[in-house]
Amino acid sequence: MASSAKVGKKLGLLSDRLRGVEEIFAEVRGQLMGKIGIGLIVFFVIVSLYSLATIPLSFADKWLDLTYWAKYPSVVPPEWVSSFGVPVAPFMDKFIDTPDTVYFQRTPVNYQGVRLFGVVEKFSFEYKLRQPAFPQGVLVHARDIELENITIGGRMITPSQVSLTALVLLHRPDNVTLLLNDPVVTTLKSFASSGGVLRFSDQIVAQQIVELYRRKGVEMAQDYAQNNAAQLAFGVYDPETRSVRPLTGTYTVEVVFTYLARGVNPNLLVSEINAGNIGVQSIEGVVKGSAYGLMGTDNYGRDLYRALLFAFPIELVIGFVAAVASVVIGLILGVVSGYYGGWVDELIQRTIDIMGNIPILPILVLVGAALQEQGASGWTMLFVIIFLLVIFGWGGLALIVRSMTLSIKSEPYIDSAKAIGASNARIIFRHIMPQVIPYAMASLVFNVPSAILTEAGLSVLGIRHNLPTWGTILAQARDYIFSGGRYDIWWWILPPGLLMGLMSVAFVFLGLALETVVEPRLRRR
Amino acid sequence: MPAYVVRAEDLRVWFPVARSFLEMLRRGGRRYVHAVDGVSFEIYEGETFCLVGESGCGKTTTGRTLVRLTPPENVLGGRVLFRPSRELFEELAPRLPKVAVVEEEGAIDIYAVPDKLFKPLRRELQIVFQDPFGSLNPRMKIREILEEPLLVHGIGETFEDRLEYIERALEVVKLTPVEEYLDRYPHQLSGGQRQRVSIARAIILNPRFLVSDEPVSMLDVSIRAEVLEILDELRKKYNMAQVFITHDLALARYVCDRIAVMYIGKIVELGESDEVIQNPLHPYTRALVAAIPEPDPNNRKKLRELRIKGEVTSAIDIPPGCRFRPRCVAYDETPWVRSRCETEEPPLIEAERGHYVACWLYAKR
């Protein structure tokens, strides 16, 4: 009997409190600003969930692995700029599973200015340049290199006994062929262990270009050619305007590997390669376009779209955890301080005084720098930053809540509640909290963007947790510009800035709508 | 003589004066506001007992102390004995510490009861406050306000049970039809209606003792009568003991059976209300009675002499001897008692039958 009465009592209290929340929600929804705020927050939450579902958390490590991003064009705008009339050279990333041909070149031949001899393996792919724009170059990655020990004619051959030459040739629409890489002459084994990447070489290309134009009677400085190698490879130099214009049309990229193994019947080697026992089995051909993805890339070629998306849940977590934690602490300590008074009050108030007078920014910078020195991981640093934001963030609300509690405490209805025997807990939860919580919620809502902006500000001040957050992305854009980069990197600066602004606006609108709950005199209806 | 419900014995309620840091360093003794400074009386069943006095005389503190709203640490002397109903006493007495129970009288010393065990006693000790606007939580509906005491004391298993109690209480205070008031907020009610809600909240637990702290002083004159009537009906119907606190002697005469006049924390005169008003003995009571407005229009313009001087003295530094001395006209006019007035506090003596006064003028009798 008694216990069921107790349960009933608790349910009663709970339903009372839920009713309050419902009323607040209805009031907020009734306003345009409230609607916009809630709508935006719902959008942010949905995008965050999408991000969590599609991008694994290990993306944070990938973000720092610059070799992973090497194949992407650096500092290029998003692809959709072509819809606005900006010519775009498309980004191409193609896997070629089988070589075009594998054959034995018995006698050395001069193939496009390169001496070819031995077992030759050719891969090729086409690249169509329709709009007048320059790709940033070509990169070939030997993806699947078979390294089995083979036995030919009773002799065992290891991959380190097979020498290898790798060439990347670009056949242009104007029938000019350029060697794009520094020909790799090495063994199959060391080629595989070096990663199997064939890079665009400015120097090699420049030499050929200078030679090419000299034959046409146009003198070109080696420096100029080297600085504009990628453009010259995909364009035509106009000596009168001293500029390069893009050459549209269909390009063919040919990747040629030649194998030699001393004392081995080359024809047997050809069949071993065809059988997939040894040699490069597939390649990835990449043409770095002049635009990439939905949001472009940064100076390391990193995809800003994925980074921005990855940052959504992080930003929300920073904002919510910092704001909720500091508001909950502030609310509880404020009510306790105001309601119980005495030495508890004194202790809490003096703590707030002390915390309030410690400048948080220098501390954050110091702690951040120390953590960076220690080589702490991004997540650790983020956690520490949030922790500090909370530790220094609850004081203001606690002061307000305390003074509100003091004034509510002296209301006659608190005495009435005491007179009927209400416990302290009941007075706090039933009479004080309902009046304080709307303020706390408004303050919570304003705290969320402030935590996010503080985190972004820290990135700009040089406290880098190196996780891809909007603040980090912005700070890196700033670094890029300061280190002599371009200024027109709008796709790098605007999206993170706008997203931060939008998130602030969402919470501020919600806060303004909540304000009318807190202060009914502001209601217009 | 009927049995008392509440008895105050030499009750002293002192509040420490907040000290500045420097004062703390000086290590001087703490200074106190002597809000109630040695007060004794008994209140009987079915009786309305008035506490009358100027603001600051300690009448409100006395009233709050009777229902244990004064923090126990401020009750520095004396005790308040309360006689709960038989059932409650038998239920509680075994659980209370020995010092809190006065077995032979069936009474409980309410300030000897630990905080945690006091709750059941609240059912029978209730108070109505002066301010009908502040004493109801503006965010709660009338139903919730009246439900709270029931929830706190675990009365009524279901919401329907509790609703029955609530409706009955609202009927007692004549807020009918009940349904019209249940879901209203306090701000939707008039002052008189709110005060009746306050009364309903106080009586919903069926108390034996009710303190009304200036329940009508903030109400319009036109609606005072109905609130007073409700209180009087409660007293008659439930044989409730009531304390009625007011600064208005005329009202006290209308409401009360007995009157205690307080001055700076002490009762200076106590007696049947007609007796006190028609035959005031203490110079202070005389001044108060003289200040009652004259209802007869013919006498309206007659200037009456107010036989009092100066202002209320501070309750912190109470003068030695009679605390009313600085304002007393009799002190000036009767030089033969002066020496006593200056040195000794006058005790409360029975000047006439059932009529007590604390003044040296009546000491020899």
Coordinates of C-alpha atoms in Angstrom, one line a residue, chain A residues 124-365:
Chain A
S124 CA 46.6 2.3 -71.0
F125 CA 43.6 4.5 -70.3
E126 CA 41.9 7.5 -72.0
Y127 CA 41.3 10.9 -70.5
K128 CA 38.9 13.2 -72.2
L129 CA 39.5 16.9 -71.7
R130 CA 36.4 18.7 -72.9
Q131 CA 36.6 22.1 -71.3
P132 CA 39.6 24.4 -71.5
A133 CA 41.1 23.7 -68.1
F134 CA 44.4 22.2 -66.9
P135 CA 44.6 19.0 -64.9
Q136 CA 47.2 19.1 -62.2
G137 CA 49.0 16.1 -63.5
V138 CA 49.0 12.3 -63.7
L139 CA 49.7 9.7 -61.1
V140 CA 49.9 6.0 -61.6
H141 CA 49.8 3.6 -58.7
A142 CA 50.7 0.0 -59.3
R143 CA 48.1 -1.6 -57.1
D144 CA 48.6 -5.3 -57.4
I145 CA 52.2 -6.4 -57.7
E146 CA 52.7 -10.2 -57.6
L147 CA 56.0 -11.1 -55.8
E148 CA 56.0 -14.9 -56.0
N149 CA 59.3 -16.8 -56.4
I150 CA 59.1 -18.4 -59.8
T151 CA 61.0 -21.4 -61.1
I152 CA 61.9 -21.2 -64.7
G153 CA 63.9 -24.0 -66.3
G154 CA 64.9 -25.4 -62.9
R155 CA 66.1 -22.0 -61.6
M156 CA 64.4 -20.2 -58.9
I157 CA 64.0 -16.5 -59.5
T158 CA 63.1 -14.1 -56.7
P159 CA 61.5 -10.7 -57.3
S160 CA 64.6 -9.0 -56.2
Q161 CA 66.4 -10.6 -59.2
V162 CA 63.9 -9.1 -61.6
S163 CA 64.9 -5.6 -62.8
L164 CA 62.1 -3.3 -63.7
T165 CA 61.7 -0.1 -65.7
A166 CA 58.4 1.9 -65.4
L167 CA 57.3 4.6 -67.8
V168 CA 54.2 6.8 -67.9
L169 CA 53.6 8.2 -71.3
L170 CA 51.1 10.8 -72.3
H171 CA 49.8 10.8 -75.8
R172 CA 48.3 14.1 -76.5
P173 CA 45.5 14.9 -79.0
D174 CA 48.1 16.8 -81.1
N175 CA 50.1 13.6 -81.5
V176 CA 52.8 14.7 -79.1
T177 CA 53.9 12.1 -76.6
L178 CA 55.5 13.1 -73.3
L179 CA 57.2 11.0 -70.8
L180 CA 55.7 12.0 -67.5
N181 CA 57.8 10.3 -64.9
D182 CA 61.4 9.9 -64.0
P183 CA 61.9 6.4 -65.5
V184 CA 62.2 4.0 -62.6
V185 CA 65.0 1.5 -63.0
T186 CA 65.0 -0.8 -60.0
T187 CA 64.1 -4.3 -59.0
L188 CA 60.5 -5.6 -58.9
K189 CA 60.9 -6.1 -55.1
S190 CA 62.1 -2.6 -54.3
F191 CA 59.5 -1.1 -56.6
A192 CA 56.8 -2.9 -54.7
S193 CA 58.2 -2.0 -51.3
S194 CA 58.5 1.7 -52.3
G195 CA 54.7 1.7 -52.8
G196 CA 54.6 1.4 -56.5
V197 CA 53.7 5.0 -57.2
L198 CA 54.8 6.7 -60.5
R199 CA 54.7 10.4 -60.0
F200 CA 54.4 13.3 -62.5
S201 CA 57.9 14.8 -62.7
D202 CA 58.0 18.5 -63.5
Q203 CA 61.7 18.3 -64.4
I204 CA 61.4 15.5 -66.9
V205 CA 58.3 17.0 -68.5
A206 CA 59.9 20.4 -68.7
Q207 CA 63.0 19.1 -70.4
Q208 CA 60.9 17.5 -73.2
I209 CA 58.7 20.6 -73.5
V210 CA 61.7 22.9 -73.9
E211 CA 63.2 20.6 -76.5
L212 CA 59.8 20.4 -78.3
Y213 CA 59.4 24.1 -78.6
R214 CA 63.0 24.7 -79.5
R215 CA 62.5 22.5 -82.5
K216 CA 59.5 24.7 -83.4
G217 CA 61.8 27.7 -83.0
V218 CA 60.4 28.9 -79.7
E219 CA 62.8 29.5 -76.9
M220 CA 61.5 28.7 -73.4
A221 CA 63.3 29.0 -70.2
Q222 CA 63.8 25.7 -68.3
D223 CA 62.5 27.4 -65.1
Y224 CA 59.3 28.5 -66.7
A225 CA 58.7 25.1 -68.2
Q226 CA 59.4 23.5 -64.8
N227 CA 57.0 25.8 -62.9
N228 CA 54.3 25.2 -65.4
A229 CA 55.0 21.7 -66.3
A230 CA 51.5 20.3 -65.7
Q231 CA 49.9 23.1 -67.7
L232 CA 52.4 22.7 -70.6
A233 CA 51.7 18.9 -70.6
F234 CA 48.1 19.5 -71.1
G235 CA 48.3 22.7 -73.1
V236 CA 49.8 24.7 -75.8
Y237 CA 52.3 27.6 -75.3
D238 CA 51.5 30.8 -77.1
P239 CA 54.9 32.6 -77.4
E240 CA 53.1 35.9 -78.3
T241 CA 51.1 36.2 -75.1
R242 CA 53.7 34.1 -73.2
S243 CA 50.9 32.0 -71.8
V244 CA 49.6 28.5 -72.0
R245 CA 46.2 27.6 -73.1
P246 CA 44.6 24.2 -72.5
L247 CA 44.5 21.7 -75.2
T248 CA 41.2 19.9 -75.3
G249 CA 40.6 16.5 -76.8
T250 CA 41.3 12.9 -75.9
Y251 CA 44.5 12.0 -74.1
T252 CA 45.8 8.5 -73.7
V253 CA 48.0 7.6 -70.8
E254 CA 50.2 4.6 -71.4
V255 CA 52.0 2.9 -68.6
V256 CA 54.9 0.7 -69.7
F257 CA 56.8 -1.7 -67.5
T258 CA 59.8 -3.7 -68.8
Y259 CA 61.1 -6.7 -66.9
L260 CA 64.5 -8.3 -67.3
A261 CA 65.9 -11.3 -65.4
R262 CA 69.3 -12.5 -66.1
G263 CA 69.5 -16.0 -67.6
V264 CA 65.8 -16.5 -67.9
N265 CA 63.9 -17.3 -71.0
P266 CA 61.9 -14.1 -71.6
N267 CA 59.0 -16.0 -73.2
L268 CA 58.6 -18.0 -70.0
L269 CA 58.6 -14.7 -68.0
V270 CA 55.8 -13.4 -70.3
S271 CA 53.6 -16.4 -69.5
E272 CA 54.4 -16.1 -65.8
I273 CA 53.2 -12.5 -65.9
N274 CA 50.1 -13.5 -67.8
A275 CA 49.5 -16.2 -65.3
G276 CA 49.5 -13.6 -62.5
N277 CA 52.5 -15.1 -60.7
I278 CA 54.8 -12.1 -60.9
G279 CA 54.8 -8.5 -62.0
V280 CA 52.3 -5.7 -61.9
Q281 CA 48.8 -7.1 -62.3
S282 CA 46.7 -4.0 -62.0
I283 CA 47.2 -0.2 -61.9
E284 CA 45.3 2.7 -60.7
G285 CA 45.4 5.7 -63.1
V286 CA 44.7 9.1 -61.7
V287 CA 44.4 12.3 -63.6
K288 CA 44.3 15.1 -61.1
G289 CA 41.6 17.4 -62.4
S290 CA 41.1 21.0 -61.8
A291 CA 38.1 20.4 -59.6
Y292 CA 37.2 17.8 -57.1
G293 CA 34.1 16.5 -55.3
L294 CA 31.3 18.5 -53.7
M295 CA 33.5 20.9 -51.7
G296 CA 36.9 20.9 -53.3
T297 CA 40.2 20.2 -51.6
D298 CA 42.8 21.8 -49.5
N299 CA 46.5 22.2 -50.1
Y300 CA 47.2 18.5 -49.4
G301 CA 44.5 17.5 -51.7
R302 CA 42.3 16.5 -48.8
D303 CA 38.6 16.2 -49.6
L304 CA 36.9 19.1 -47.8
Y305 CA 33.4 17.6 -48.3
R306 CA 34.2 14.5 -46.2
A307 CA 36.0 16.6 -43.6
L308 CA 33.1 19.0 -43.2
L309 CA 30.7 16.1 -43.0
F310 CA 32.9 14.3 -40.5
A311 CA 33.0 17.4 -38.4
F312 CA 29.2 17.7 -38.0
P313 CA 28.8 15.2 -35.1
I314 CA 32.0 16.4 -33.6
E315 CA 30.8 20.0 -33.5
L316 CA 27.5 18.9 -32.0
V317 CA 29.3 16.9 -29.4
I318 CA 31.6 19.7 -28.5
G319 CA 28.7 22.1 -28.3
F320 CA 26.3 19.9 -26.4
V321 CA 28.7 18.2 -24.1
A322 CA 30.3 21.5 -23.1
A323 CA 27.0 23.3 -22.8
V324 CA 25.0 20.6 -21.2
A325 CA 27.7 19.8 -18.7
S326 CA 28.3 23.4 -17.7
V327 CA 24.6 24.2 -17.5
V328 CA 23.8 21.1 -15.4
I329 CA 26.7 21.9 -13.0
G330 CA 25.8 25.5 -12.9
L331 CA 22.1 24.7 -12.3
I332 CA 22.8 22.2 -9.5
L333 CA 25.5 24.3 -7.8
G334 CA 23.5 27.5 -8.2
V335 CA 20.4 26.0 -6.6
V336 CA 22.3 24.3 -3.8
S337 CA 24.3 27.5 -3.2
G338 CA 21.1 29.6 -3.0
Y339 CA 18.9 27.2 -1.2
Y340 CA 21.1 25.8 1.5
G341 CA 23.3 28.9 2.0
G342 CA 25.9 28.9 4.8
W343 CA 29.4 27.5 4.2
V344 CA 28.3 25.6 1.1
D345 CA 27.1 28.8 -0.5
E346 CA 30.3 30.5 0.6
L347 CA 32.5 27.7 -0.8
I348 CA 30.7 27.7 -4.2
Q349 CA 30.6 31.4 -4.5
R350 CA 34.3 31.8 -3.7
T351 CA 35.1 29.0 -6.2
I352 CA 33.1 30.9 -8.9
D353 CA 35.0 34.1 -8.0
I354 CA 38.3 32.3 -8.4
M355 CA 37.4 30.5 -11.6
G356 CA 35.9 33.7 -13.0
N357 CA 39.2 35.5 -12.5
I358 CA 41.4 32.9 -14.0
P359 CA 41.7 33.8 -17.7
I360 CA 40.6 30.8 -19.6
L361 CA 42.1 31.6 -23.0
P362 CA 45.8 31.6 -21.9
I363 CA 45.1 28.4 -19.9
L364 CA 43.6 26.7 -22.9
V365 CA 46.5 27.9 -25.1

